[in-house]
XYZ file of C-alpha atoms in Angstrom:
95
model
C 0.000 0.000 0.000
C 1.264 3.443 -0.922
C 1.818 6.134 1.656
C 0.113 9.496 1.336
C 3.152 11.301 -0.096
C 3.545 8.667 -2.825
C -0.111 9.041 -3.744
C 0.351 12.807 -3.888
C 3.417 12.432 -6.114
C 1.400 10.276 -8.526
C -1.329 12.903 -9.049
C -1.407 14.283 -12.577
C -2.899 17.730 -13.064
C -2.565 20.368 -15.798
C 0.784 22.113 -15.754
C -0.779 25.556 -15.352
C -2.689 24.487 -12.208
C 0.481 23.082 -10.668
C 2.549 26.119 -11.594
C -0.001 28.478 -10.011
C -0.175 26.327 -6.873
C 3.618 26.215 -6.545
C 3.763 30.001 -6.648
C 1.073 30.246 -3.996
C 2.617 27.534 -1.827
C 5.588 29.806 -1.173
C 3.246 31.979 0.909
C 1.343 29.087 2.530
C -0.139 29.981 5.900
C -1.461 26.867 7.613
C -3.958 28.626 9.866
C -5.792 30.601 7.212
C -5.577 28.040 4.393
C -6.718 25.030 6.398
C -9.510 26.883 8.158
C -10.816 28.006 4.788
C -11.058 24.403 3.564
C -11.505 22.276 6.681
C -13.524 24.636 8.850
C -12.718 26.352 12.083
C -11.648 24.696 15.293
C -8.611 22.635 16.146
C -6.479 21.983 13.099
C -5.608 18.350 12.345
C -2.046 17.163 11.985
C -0.509 17.343 8.527
C -1.245 13.728 7.530
C -4.993 13.779 8.224
C -5.249 17.329 6.856
C -3.549 16.260 3.638
C -5.889 13.288 3.250
C -8.960 15.509 3.628
C -7.512 18.070 1.201
C -6.903 15.295 -1.318
C -10.562 14.280 -1.054
C -11.672 17.871 -1.644
C -9.267 18.225 -4.561
C -10.558 14.995 -6.098
C -14.090 16.387 -6.132
C -12.846 19.634 -7.680
C -10.885 17.728 -10.306
C -13.974 15.674 -11.185
C -15.931 18.919 -11.574
C -13.185 20.253 -13.834
C -13.319 17.153 -16.041
C -17.120 17.306 -16.266
C -16.950 21.041 -17.040
C -19.377 21.532 -14.159
C -20.784 25.061 -13.906
C -20.057 25.013 -10.161
C -16.334 24.403 -10.674
C -14.096 27.083 -9.192
C -10.596 27.354 -10.586
C -9.638 29.670 -7.729
C -10.775 27.165 -5.113
C -8.969 24.359 -6.951
C -5.685 26.272 -6.957
C -6.195 27.226 -3.302
C -6.716 23.580 -2.315
C -3.610 22.570 -4.294
C -1.643 25.269 -2.465
C -2.792 23.848 0.867
C -1.924 20.312 -0.284
C 1.586 21.377 -1.271
C 2.070 23.253 1.985
C 0.895 20.320 4.096
C 3.025 17.883 2.099
C 6.060 20.074 2.728
C 5.301 20.110 6.467
C 4.788 16.342 6.483
C 8.067 15.717 4.652
C 10.036 17.918 7.051
C 8.453 16.249 10.092
C 9.588 12.820 8.843
C 13.230 13.788 8.411
């Protein structure tokens, strides 16, 4: 079974989405980004937060593929930013 970082590395998204998220990830602020996507209250650790963000991103990606009118490119990039930020925190905590 793959670990969460391997699953994240295997995700394939359009280059422009990834490029935008990488730029935003440089300014990642855990408190504001996670609260925006996971709700207010105690923030989960990076692993569980990343899993939840991946679920949210999967739904957004499905909407993108279906060309759903409710799809938000801004929200998709924002979730990818949070995923990259949490993955970075998770990688550094395992070193």
